[in-house]
Coordinates of C-alpha atoms and ligand atoms in Angstrom, one line a residue:
Chain C
X275 CA 105.5 171.7 154.3
X276 CA 107.9 172.6 151.6
X277 CA 109.2 169.1 151.3
X278 CA 105.7 167.8 151.0
X279 CA 105.0 170.1 148.1
X280 CA 108.2 169.0 146.4
X281 CA 107.3 165.4 147.0
X282 CA 103.8 165.7 145.5
X283 CA 105.3 167.7 142.6
X284 CA 107.7 164.8 141.9
X285 CA 105.0 162.2 142.2
X286 CA 103.6 163.4 138.9
X287 CA 105.3 161.4 136.2
X288 CA 105.5 164.4 133.8
X289 CA 107.1 166.7 136.4
X290 CA 109.6 164.0 137.3
X291 CA 110.6 163.5 133.7
X292 CA 111.0 167.2 133.2
X293 CA 113.3 167.4 136.2
X294 CA 115.4 164.5 135.1
X295 CA 115.8 166.0 131.6
X296 CA 116.7 169.4 133.1
X297 CA 119.2 167.8 135.4
X298 CA 120.7 165.9 132.5
X299 CA 121.0 169.0 130.4
X300 CA 122.9 170.8 133.3
X301 CA 125.3 168.0 134.1
X302 CA 125.9 166.5 130.7
X303 CA 128.0 169.3 129.2
X304 CA 130.6 168.7 132.0
X305 CA 130.7 165.0 131.6
X306 CA 133.7 164.9 129.4
X307 CA 132.1 162.5 127.0
X308 CA 133.6 162.1 123.5
X309 CA 132.8 164.6 120.8
X310 CA 130.9 161.8 119.1
X311 CA 128.5 161.5 122.0
X312 CA 128.0 165.3 122.2
X313 CA 127.3 165.3 118.5
X314 CA 124.5 162.8 119.0
X315 CA 123.2 164.9 121.9
X316 CA 123.2 168.1 119.8
X317 CA 121.4 166.3 117.0
X318 CA 118.8 164.9 119.5
X319 CA 118.1 168.4 120.8
X320 CA 117.7 169.8 117.2
X321 CA 115.2 167.0 116.5
X322 CA 113.4 167.7 119.8
X323 CA 113.0 171.3 118.7
X324 CA 111.7 170.3 115.3
X325 CA 109.3 167.7 116.8
X326 CA 108.0 170.3 119.3
X327 CA 107.4 172.8 116.6
X328 CA 105.6 170.3 114.4
X329 CA 103.6 169.1 117.4
X330 CA 102.1 172.5 117.8
X331 CA 100.4 172.4 114.4
X332 CA 100.0 168.6 113.8
X333 CA 99.6 167.3 117.3
X334 CA 97.8 170.1 119.2
X335 CA 95.9 171.6 116.3
X336 CA 95.6 168.5 114.1
X337 CA 96.8 170.1 110.9
X338 CA 99.1 167.4 109.4
X339 CA 102.1 168.9 107.7
X340 CA 104.2 166.5 105.6
X341 CA 106.9 169.1 104.7
X342 CA 108.2 170.4 107.9
X343 CA 111.8 169.9 106.9
X344 CA 111.4 172.7 104.4
X345 CA 111.4 175.4 107.1
X346 CA 114.4 173.7 108.6
X347 CA 116.2 173.9 105.3
X348 CA 115.1 177.5 104.7
X349 CA 116.4 178.5 108.1
X350 CA 119.7 176.7 107.5
X351 CA 120.3 178.3 104.2
X352 CA 119.2 181.7 105.2
X353 CA 121.6 181.9 108.1
X354 CA 124.4 180.2 106.3
X355 CA 124.2 182.4 103.2
X356 CA 123.9 185.6 105.2
X357 CA 126.9 184.9 107.4
X358 CA 129.1 183.4 104.7
X359 CA 128.4 186.0 102.0
X360 CA 127.9 189.1 104.0
X361 CA 129.8 188.4 107.2
X362 CA 127.0 189.3 109.4
X363 CA 127.2 188.0 113.0
X364 CA 125.8 184.5 113.5
X365 CA 123.2 185.5 116.1
X366 CA 121.7 187.9 113.6
X367 CA 121.7 185.0 111.2
X368 CA 119.7 183.0 113.7
X369 CA 117.1 185.7 113.9
X370 CA 117.0 186.1 110.2
X371 CA 116.5 182.3 109.8
X372 CA 113.6 182.5 112.3
X373 CA 111.9 185.3 110.4
X374 CA 112.5 183.9 107.0
X375 CA 111.0 180.5 107.9
X376 CA 108.1 182.4 109.4
X377 CA 107.5 184.2 106.1
X378 CA 107.6 181.0 104.2
X379 CA 105.3 179.4 106.7
X380 CA 102.8 182.2 106.2
X381 CA 103.2 181.9 102.4
X382 CA 102.2 178.2 102.6
X383 CA 99.6 178.7 105.4
X384 CA 97.5 181.4 103.8
X385 CA 96.3 179.6 100.8
X386 CA 96.1 176.1 102.3
X387 CA 94.6 176.5 105.8
X388 CA 91.1 177.2 104.5
X389 CA 91.0 173.8 102.9
X390 CA 90.5 170.4 104.6
X391 CA 93.4 168.4 105.9
X392 CA 94.1 166.3 102.7
X393 CA 95.0 169.4 100.7
X394 CA 97.2 170.7 103.4
X395 CA 99.2 167.5 103.6
X396 CA 99.6 167.2 99.9
X397 CA 100.6 170.9 99.5
X398 CA 103.1 170.9 102.4
X399 CA 104.7 167.8 100.9
X400 CA 105.0 169.3 97.5
X401 CA 106.1 172.6 98.9
X402 CA 109.0 170.9 100.7
X403 CA 110.0 169.2 97.5
X404 CA 109.9 172.5 95.6
X405 CA 112.2 174.1 98.2
X406 CA 114.6 171.2 98.0
X407 CA 114.7 171.5 94.2
X408 CA 115.3 175.2 94.5
X409 CA 118.2 174.6 96.9
X410 CA 119.6 172.1 94.5
X411 CA 119.2 174.0 91.2
X412 CA 119.6 177.6 92.0
X413 CA 123.3 177.2 92.0
X414 CA 124.2 180.9 91.7
X415 CA 123.0 181.4 95.2
X416 CA 122.9 178.1 97.0
X417 CA 125.8 176.5 95.2
X418 CA 123.5 173.5 94.5
X419 CA 124.8 170.0 95.3
X420 CA 128.2 171.4 96.2
X421 CA 126.7 172.9 99.3
X422 CA 127.9 175.7 101.4
X423 CA 131.3 175.4 103.1
X424 CA 133.0 177.2 106.0
X425 CA 129.9 178.3 107.8
X426 CA 131.1 180.3 110.7
X427 CA 130.7 179.2 114.3
X428 CA 128.5 181.3 116.6
X429 CA 130.3 183.3 119.3
X430 CA 128.9 185.1 122.3
X431 CA 130.7 187.8 124.2
X432 CA 133.9 186.9 122.3
X433 CA 133.6 183.2 123.2
X434 CA 133.4 181.0 120.2
X435 CA 131.2 177.8 120.5
X436 CA 134.0 175.6 119.2
X437 CA 133.4 172.4 121.2
X438 CA 130.3 170.3 120.9
X439 CA 129.5 170.5 124.5
X440 CA 129.4 174.3 124.5
X441 CA 127.1 174.1 121.4
X442 CA 125.0 171.6 123.3
X443 CA 124.6 174.1 126.1
X444 CA 123.3 176.7 123.6
X445 CA 120.8 174.5 121.8
X446 CA 119.6 172.8 125.0
X447 CA 119.0 176.2 126.6
X448 CA 116.9 177.3 123.6
X449 CA 115.1 174.0 123.5
X450 CA 114.1 174.4 127.2
X451 CA 112.9 177.9 126.5
X452 CA 110.8 176.6 123.6
X453 CA 109.5 173.8 125.7
X454 CA 108.3 176.3 128.4
X455 CA 106.8 178.6 125.7
X456 CA 105.0 175.6 124.1
X457 CA 103.7 174.4 127.5
X458 CA 102.4 177.9 128.3
X459 CA 100.7 178.0 124.9
X460 CA 99.0 174.6 125.4
X461 CA 97.7 175.5 128.8
X462 CA 96.2 178.8 127.7
X463 CA 93.3 180.2 125.7
X464 CA 95.4 179.9 122.6
X465 CA 96.2 176.3 123.1
X466 CA 92.6 175.4 124.0
X467 CA 91.6 177.1 120.7
X468 CA 94.0 174.9 118.8
X469 CA 92.7 171.7 120.5
X470 CA 89.1 172.8 119.9
X471 CA 89.9 173.2 116.2
X472 CA 91.5 169.8 116.1
X473 CA 88.4 168.2 117.7
X474 CA 85.6 170.0 115.9
X475 CA 85.9 172.9 113.5
X476 CA 82.2 173.6 113.2
X477 CA 81.5 174.0 116.9
X478 CA 84.7 175.9 117.3
X479 CA 83.4 178.4 114.9
X480 CA 80.1 178.6 116.8
X481 CA 82.1 179.2 120.0
X482 CA 83.7 182.3 118.4
X483 CA 87.1 180.9 117.4
X484 CA 88.5 182.5 114.3
X485 CA 89.7 179.2 112.9
X486 CA 91.7 180.5 110.0
X487 CA 93.5 183.1 112.0
X488 CA 94.4 180.8 114.8
X489 CA 95.7 178.1 112.4
X490 CA 97.8 180.7 110.6
X491 CA 99.4 182.0 113.8
X492 CA 100.2 178.4 114.9
X493 CA 101.8 177.7 111.5
X494 CA 103.7 180.9 111.6
X495 CA 105.2 180.1 115.0
X496 CA 105.9 176.5 114.1
X497 CA 107.7 177.4 110.9
X498 CA 109.8 180.0 112.6
X499 CA 111.0 177.6 115.3
X500 CA 111.9 175.0 112.7
X501 CA 113.8 177.6 110.8
X502 CA 115.8 178.5 114.0
X503 CA 116.6 174.8 114.4
X504 CA 117.8 174.8 110.8
X505 CA 120.2 177.7 111.5
X506 CA 121.5 175.9 114.6
X507 CA 122.2 172.9 112.4
X508 CA 124.0 174.9 109.7
X509 CA 126.3 176.6 112.1
X510 CA 127.0 173.4 113.9
X511 CA 127.8 171.2 110.9
X512 CA 129.5 174.2 109.3
X513 CA 128.6 172.6 105.9
X514 CA 125.1 172.1 104.4
X515 CA 123.8 170.7 101.2
X516 CA 120.3 169.9 100.0
X517 CA 120.6 166.2 101.0
X518 CA 119.9 167.1 104.6
X519 CA 116.5 168.4 103.7
X520 CA 114.8 165.6 101.9
X521 CA 111.2 164.5 102.5
X522 CA 112.2 161.5 104.5
X523 CA 113.3 163.8 107.3
X524 CA 109.7 165.3 107.4
X525 CA 108.4 161.8 108.0
X526 CA 110.9 161.2 110.7
X527 CA 109.9 164.3 112.5
X528 CA 106.2 163.4 112.1
X529 CA 106.8 160.0 113.5
X530 CA 108.4 161.5 116.5
X531 CA 105.3 163.6 117.1
X532 CA 103.0 160.6 116.6
X533 CA 105.1 158.3 118.8
X534 CA 105.4 160.8 121.5
X535 CA 101.7 161.4 121.5
X536 CA 99.9 164.0 119.5
X537 CA 99.8 167.2 121.5
X538 CA 102.2 166.0 124.1
X539 CA 105.3 168.2 124.1
X540 CA 107.3 166.1 126.6
X541 CA 106.4 163.0 124.5
X542 CA 107.8 164.7 121.4
X543 CA 111.1 165.5 123.2
X544 CA 111.4 161.9 124.5
X545 CA 110.6 160.4 121.1
X546 CA 113.1 162.7 119.4
X547 CA 115.8 161.7 121.7
X548 CA 115.0 158.0 121.5
X549 CA 114.7 158.0 117.7
X550 CA 118.0 159.8 117.4
X551 CA 120.1 157.9 120.0
X552 CA 118.7 154.5 119.2
X553 CA 120.1 154.0 115.7
X554 CA 123.5 155.0 117.0
X555 CA 123.4 152.6 119.9
X556 CA 122.1 149.9 117.7
X557 CA 125.1 150.2 115.3
X558 CA 126.9 147.5 117.3
X559 CA 124.0 145.1 116.9
X560 CA 124.5 145.2 113.2
X561 CA 122.1 142.5 111.8
X562 CA 119.7 142.7 114.7
X563 CA 119.4 146.5 114.5
X564 CA 116.1 146.8 112.9
X565 CA 114.6 144.1 115.1
X566 CA 115.6 145.9 118.3
X567 CA 114.5 149.3 116.8
X568 CA 111.1 147.9 116.1
X569 CA 110.8 146.3 119.5
X570 CA 111.6 149.7 121.1
X571 CA 108.9 151.4 119.1
X572 CA 106.4 148.7 120.1
X573 CA 107.3 149.2 123.7
X574 CA 106.7 153.0 123.3
X575 CA 103.3 152.4 121.9
X576 CA 102.3 149.9 124.5
X577 CA 103.5 152.3 127.2
X578 CA 100.6 154.4 126.1
X579 CA 102.9 157.3 125.1
X580 CA 101.5 156.9 121.7
X581 CA 97.8 157.7 121.5
X582 CA 96.4 155.4 118.8
X583 CA 93.0 157.0 118.6
X584 CA 94.4 160.5 117.9
X585 CA 96.7 159.0 115.4
X586 CA 93.8 157.4 113.6
X587 CA 92.0 160.7 113.6
X588 CA 95.0 162.5 112.3
X589 CA 95.3 159.9 109.5
X590 CA 91.7 160.4 108.5
X591 CA 92.3 164.2 108.5
X592 CA 95.2 163.7 106.1
X593 CA 92.9 161.9 103.7
X594 CA 90.1 164.4 104.0
X595 CA 89.5 166.1 100.6
X596 CA 86.1 167.6 101.1
X597 CA 85.9 171.1 99.7
X598 CA 83.2 173.1 101.3
X599 CA 82.2 173.9 104.8
X600 CA 78.7 172.5 104.3
X601 CA 80.2 169.2 103.1
X602 CA 82.3 169.0 106.2
X603 CA 79.4 169.8 108.5
Chain H
X121 CA 60.7 193.7 124.0
X122 CA 61.9 191.8 120.9
X123 CA 65.4 190.6 121.1
X124 CA 65.4 188.9 117.7
X125 CA 63.4 189.9 114.6
X126 CA 63.7 187.8 111.6
X127 CA 61.9 188.7 108.4
X128 CA 61.4 187.0 105.0
X129 CA 64.3 184.6 105.4
X130 CA 64.9 182.4 102.4
X131 CA 67.7 180.1 101.2
X132 CA 68.0 177.5 98.5
X133 CA 70.5 174.7 97.9
X134 CA 70.8 174.1 94.2
X135 CA 67.3 173.8 93.0
X136 CA 65.8 173.0 96.5
X137 CA 64.2 175.9 98.3
X138 CA 64.9 174.8 101.8
X139 CA 63.5 177.8 103.5
X140 CA 61.2 180.4 102.0
X141 CA 60.0 183.7 103.3
X142 CA 60.0 182.8 107.0
X143 CA 59.5 185.6 109.5
X144 CA 59.3 185.4 113.2
X145 CA 60.4 187.2 116.4
X146 CA 61.6 186.3 119.9
X147 CA 60.6 188.1 123.0
X148 CA 63.2 188.7 125.6
X149 CA 63.1 186.2 128.5
X150 CA 60.8 183.8 126.7
X151 CA 61.1 180.3 125.2
X152 CA 60.2 180.3 121.6
X153 CA 59.9 176.9 119.9
X154 CA 60.4 176.0 116.3
X155 CA 58.7 172.8 115.3
X156 CA 58.0 170.9 112.1
X157 CA 58.4 167.5 110.5
X158 CA 61.8 166.0 109.5
X159 CA 63.5 168.0 106.8
X160 CA 61.2 171.0 107.3
X161 CA 64.1 173.4 107.4
X162 CA 64.4 174.1 111.1
X163 CA 68.2 173.4 111.4
X164 CA 68.7 175.4 108.2
X165 CA 67.0 178.4 109.9
X166 CA 69.3 178.0 112.9
X167 CA 72.3 177.9 110.6
X168 CA 71.2 181.1 109.0
X169 CA 70.5 182.7 112.3
X170 CA 74.0 181.9 113.6
X171 CA 75.9 182.8 110.5
X172 CA 76.7 179.3 109.2
X173 CA 74.6 179.9 106.0
X174 CA 74.1 183.2 104.4
X175 CA 70.4 183.7 103.6
X176 CA 69.6 184.5 99.9
X177 CA 67.1 187.0 101.2
X178 CA 65.7 188.4 104.4
X179 CA 67.0 190.2 107.4
X180 CA 68.0 189.2 110.9
X181 CA 67.9 192.0 113.5
X182 CA 69.4 190.9 116.8
X183 CA 69.3 193.4 119.7
X184 CA 69.1 196.3 117.2
X185 CA 72.0 195.0 115.1
X186 CA 71.7 193.5 111.6
X187 CA 73.4 190.2 111.6
X188 CA 73.3 189.2 108.0
X189 CA 76.8 189.0 106.5
X190 CA 78.6 188.8 109.8
X191 CA 81.1 185.9 110.2
X192 CA 79.9 182.9 112.1
X193 CA 82.5 183.2 114.7
X194 CA 81.4 186.7 115.6
X195 CA 77.9 185.7 116.6
X196 CA 78.8 184.5 120.1
X197 CA 80.4 187.7 120.9
X198 CA 77.2 189.6 120.1
X199 CA 75.4 187.2 122.5
X200 CA 74.0 184.4 120.3
X201 CA 75.1 180.9 121.3
X202 CA 74.0 177.6 120.0
X203 CA 74.1 173.8 120.4
X204 CA 74.0 171.3 117.6
X205 CA 71.5 168.6 116.6
X206 CA 74.2 165.9 116.9
X207 CA 76.4 166.4 119.9
X208 CA 79.5 168.4 118.9
X209 CA 81.6 168.4 122.0
X210 CA 85.4 168.4 121.8
X211 CA 85.9 164.7 122.2
X212 CA 89.5 164.7 123.3
X213 CA 89.1 167.4 125.8
X214 CA 88.1 167.3 129.4
X215 CA 84.6 168.3 130.7
X216 CA 85.9 171.6 132.1
X217 CA 87.9 172.4 129.0
X218 CA 84.8 172.0 126.9
X219 CA 83.0 174.4 129.0
X220 CA 85.9 176.8 129.0
X221 CA 85.8 177.0 125.2
X222 CA 82.5 178.7 125.6
X223 CA 84.2 181.5 127.5
X224 CA 87.1 182.1 125.0
X225 CA 85.2 184.9 123.4
X226 CA 85.0 186.7 126.8
X227 CA 88.6 186.1 127.8
X228 CA 90.9 189.0 127.0
X229 CA 94.2 187.1 126.7
X230 CA 96.2 187.7 123.6
X231 CA 98.8 185.4 122.0
X232 CA 101.7 186.9 123.9
X233 CA 100.1 186.8 127.3
X234 CA 99.5 183.1 126.6
X235 CA 103.1 182.7 125.5
X236 CA 104.6 184.3 128.5
X237 CA 102.0 183.1 131.0
X238 CA 101.6 186.6 132.4
X239 CA 100.0 187.3 135.7
X240 CA 97.0 188.8 134.1
X241 CA 96.6 185.7 132.0
X242 CA 96.8 183.5 135.1
X243 CA 94.2 185.6 136.9
X244 CA 91.8 185.5 133.9
X245 CA 92.3 181.8 133.6
X246 CA 91.6 181.3 137.3
X247 CA 88.4 183.3 137.2
X248 CA 87.3 181.4 134.1
X249 CA 87.8 178.1 135.8
X250 CA 85.9 179.2 138.9
X251 CA 83.0 180.3 136.6
X252 CA 83.1 177.0 134.8
X253 CA 83.0 175.0 138.0
X254 CA 80.1 177.2 139.2
X255 CA 78.2 176.2 136.0
X256 CA 79.0 172.5 136.3
X257 CA 77.8 172.3 139.9
X258 CA 74.0 172.5 139.4
X259 CA 74.3 169.9 136.6
X260 CA 76.2 167.6 138.8
X261 CA 79.4 167.5 136.7
X262 CA 81.6 169.3 139.1
X263 CA 83.3 166.2 140.3
X264 CA 83.9 164.9 136.7
X265 CA 85.4 168.2 135.6
X266 CA 88.8 166.7 134.6
X267 CA 87.5 163.6 132.9
X268 CA 87.2 163.3 129.2
X269 CA 83.8 164.5 128.0
X270 CA 83.2 161.3 126.0
X271 CA 83.2 159.3 129.3
X272 CA 79.9 161.0 130.3
X273 CA 76.5 159.3 129.5
X274 CA 74.7 160.6 126.5
X275 CA 72.2 162.8 128.4
X276 CA 75.0 164.5 130.4
X277 CA 76.8 165.2 127.2
X278 CA 73.8 167.0 125.8
X279 CA 73.6 169.1 128.9
X280 CA 77.3 169.8 128.8
X281 CA 76.9 171.2 125.3
X282 CA 74.3 173.5 126.6
X283 CA 76.6 174.5 129.5
X284 CA 79.3 175.3 127.0
X285 CA 77.0 177.7 125.2
X286 CA 75.9 179.2 128.6
X287 CA 79.4 179.9 129.5
X288 CA 79.4 182.8 127.1
X289 CA 76.6 184.5 128.9
X290 CA 74.4 184.5 125.8
X291 CA 71.5 186.9 125.4
X292 CA 69.9 184.4 123.2
X293 CA 70.4 180.6 123.3
X294 CA 69.6 178.3 120.3
X295 CA 69.0 174.7 121.2
X296 CA 68.7 172.3 118.3
X297 CA 66.8 169.2 119.5
X298 CA 68.3 168.9 123.0
X299 CA 66.0 166.0 123.9
X300 CA 66.7 163.9 120.8
X301 CA 67.9 160.4 121.8
X302 CA 67.3 160.9 125.5
X303 CA 65.4 158.3 127.6
X304 CA 62.4 159.6 129.5
X305 CA 64.3 160.2 132.7
X306 CA 67.1 162.1 131.0
X307 CA 64.4 164.0 129.0
X308 CA 62.8 165.0 132.3
X309 CA 66.1 166.2 133.7
X310 CA 66.7 168.2 130.6
X311 CA 63.4 170.0 130.6
X312 CA 63.9 170.9 134.3
X313 CA 67.3 172.3 133.3
X314 CA 65.8 174.3 130.5
X315 CA 63.2 175.6 132.8
X316 CA 65.8 176.6 135.3
X317 CA 67.5 178.6 132.6
X318 CA 64.3 180.6 131.9
X319 CA 64.0 181.3 135.6
X320 CA 67.4 182.7 135.5
X321 CA 66.3 185.0 132.7
X322 CA 67.8 183.4 129.6
X323 CA 66.0 183.8 126.3
X324 CA 65.8 180.5 124.4
X325 CA 64.9 179.4 120.9
X326 CA 64.2 175.7 120.8
X327 CA 63.9 173.2 118.1
X328 CA 62.3 170.0 119.3
X329 CA 60.4 166.9 118.1
X330 CA 59.3 166.0 121.6
X331 CA 56.0 167.8 121.4
X332 CA 55.1 167.2 125.0
X333 CA 58.2 169.0 126.1
X334 CA 57.6 171.8 123.6
X335 CA 54.0 172.4 124.7
X336 CA 55.0 172.3 128.3
X337 CA 57.7 174.9 128.3
X338 CA 57.2 177.1 125.3
X339 CA 55.8 180.6 125.5
X340 CA 55.2 180.8 121.8
X341 CA 55.5 178.3 118.9
X342 CA 56.2 178.6 115.2
X343 CA 55.6 175.7 112.9
X344 CA 57.4 175.2 109.6
X345 CA 56.9 172.6 106.9
X346 CA 58.7 172.3 103.6
X347 CA 60.6 175.5 104.4
X348 CA 57.4 177.5 104.9
X349 CA 55.9 178.8 108.1
X350 CA 52.5 177.2 108.4
X351 CA 51.4 178.3 111.8
X352 CA 52.3 180.3 114.9
X353 CA 50.8 181.0 118.2
X354 CA 50.5 179.9 121.8
X355 CA 51.2 176.2 122.4
X356 CA 47.5 175.4 123.1
X357 CA 46.4 177.1 119.9
X358 CA 49.0 175.6 117.7
X359 CA 48.0 172.1 118.9
X360 CA 44.5 172.7 117.6
X361 CA 45.6 174.2 114.3
X362 CA 44.4 172.3 111.2
X363 CA 47.4 172.9 109.1
X364 CA 49.7 171.7 111.8
X365 CA 47.8 168.5 112.4
X366 CA 47.8 167.7 108.7
X367 CA 51.5 168.4 108.5
X368 CA 52.2 166.1 111.3
X369 CA 49.6 163.4 111.2
X370 CA 48.2 163.8 107.8
X371 CA 51.3 162.4 106.3
X372 CA 52.0 160.0 109.0
X373 CA 55.2 161.7 109.9
X374 CA 54.7 162.0 113.6
X375 CA 57.8 161.4 115.7
Ligands
ATP172 N1 74.0 172.3 103.1 C1 72.9 171.8 102.5 N2 73.0 171.4 101.2 C2 71.9 170.9 100.6 N3 70.7 170.7 101.2 C3 70.6 171.1 102.5 C4 71.7 171.6 103.2 N4 71.3 171.8 104.5 C5 70.0 171.4 104.5 N5 69.6 171.0 103.3 C6 68.2 170.5 103.0 O1 67.3 171.4 103.5 C7 66.2 170.7 104.0 C8 65.9 171.1 105.4 O2 66.8 170.5 106.2 P1 67.0 170.8 107.8 O3 68.2 170.0 108.3 O4 66.9 172.2 108.0 O5 65.7 170.1 108.4 P2 65.2 170.0 109.9 O6 63.9 170.7 109.9 O7 66.2 170.4 110.8 O8 64.9 168.4 110.0 P3 65.2 167.4 111.2 O9 64.1 167.5 112.1 O10 65.4 166.1 110.5 O11 66.5 167.8 111.8 C9 66.4 169.2 103.8 O12 65.8 168.8 102.6 C10 67.9 169.2 103.6 O13 68.3 168.1 102.8
MG173 MG1 67.4 169.6 112.2

């Protein structure tokens, strides 16, 4: 009976993919691959975390944010500055990054989430640009374009995460926890509220959903997670400067969410991995690189991972500049 | 017993007085209909009664509670649920998920119990699903529970929207033109469904252009035109009322 249960569990494509990814995360750190390969793996995981966090607000709830990289940057700088300047333990830096990004998320969410989608996308985009300019120009604190050097490595129980594979274990573990938490959220009352808001705000209101509050909570959580990813990035690279937090990165993360399917967390993870690994693999193709890259994207779309209809809907939300509730009704 | 008591309700948009000085009440366990030509202000009245518009003047007493000034998302918790004139289902969600949304206001699961998938959350979720399936059974949608709601035929979608509102165990149900756009057969199915709701003890306020349906199932009828109440009474009396006939036929505005 038990084997039957396992069999039917694995028949589901989603379950199977989850198991494969999990198995990979367990085996991979012991594979003795080169540091270069592990570096790409860590980078993939960080993008996966970012894509999942953005998916919560943009995919599940339909609130398109074009400045998600800002929270990543805020998290990275928060943890880096605290640990470098005040010598506090790195794990406290991680928590601080999470909280600081949340605060900024709230700061941007509160004034914008009552407006329609168009204003949200413009404001998040400009907010990210403001953050980047602050990082670049507030040289007394951020050291501007020179960046922050010698960011300490995290260590747990006296064991320093010096190698890329041990770092991979840490970020993969956190990513898995985040994945589980996100899946729980999606399959619960809270997640259903988010989806309802995405599909129809007016009837959601009639069904008793406090739209504003729900959106703010989602934004809050999403920003915090992105901040945490930023801190992971800072302590991994051990050097950060504002060039890592440009708007193009926000677009990359959003395209991961779109390609993986709006609201589909597993899709986000896969898209993040593919879009990170692919450019590296394609280096050897030199001239044909973009061609192959494009072909892979088309395959992903045709494989129905990408949901065109929801993408179209998201796009129309981004361009929605109606002001009042009555107008939107 | 009166469950809803509305007096002197007025609202204007810019210079247009959409509803002026409308008063009416709803008896518990009855079907009360609101009729009137296109643009008479019926939907606007509904929007005020469910918190979407704030009336300029007037009072709304529901079950002893004054509802004016309350937030629109609070109404369902007090026991007022509604449907919309144009179907407003959640297009990307399944049939059962749509119905479950109607129960969100009764589900006591906070953010953290959702995040950690606690046992209590799982139990509440399970009970909600059972209740939703129970509701889908009599309308013949139990087997389609996991399909996208947009794959249902139009008539079923209209009924599904009512089921979503019913999920909240409303004390008062507002239906805005449930029969609009239905073919005769679907319309028949719908009126049977509404009748079954009354048998179960629901109180309903109905906006409807299908006068045959209205006269068949209503206990009491109010007629508005140009934002003003022009008549009220039992269906048979309203049908004979001069003012009503002029409003409908006099200007050739019959549906
Ligand atoms: N938000 C709004 N802003 C401006 N005018 C409005 C608004 N809502 C309604 N109106 C106007 O109020 C009047 C009444 O409209 P309402 O939708 O209530 O009519 P109705 O009786 O429901 O008609 P129908 O049978 O066509 O649904 C119309 O003239 C309409 O244009
Ligand atoms: Mg109307």
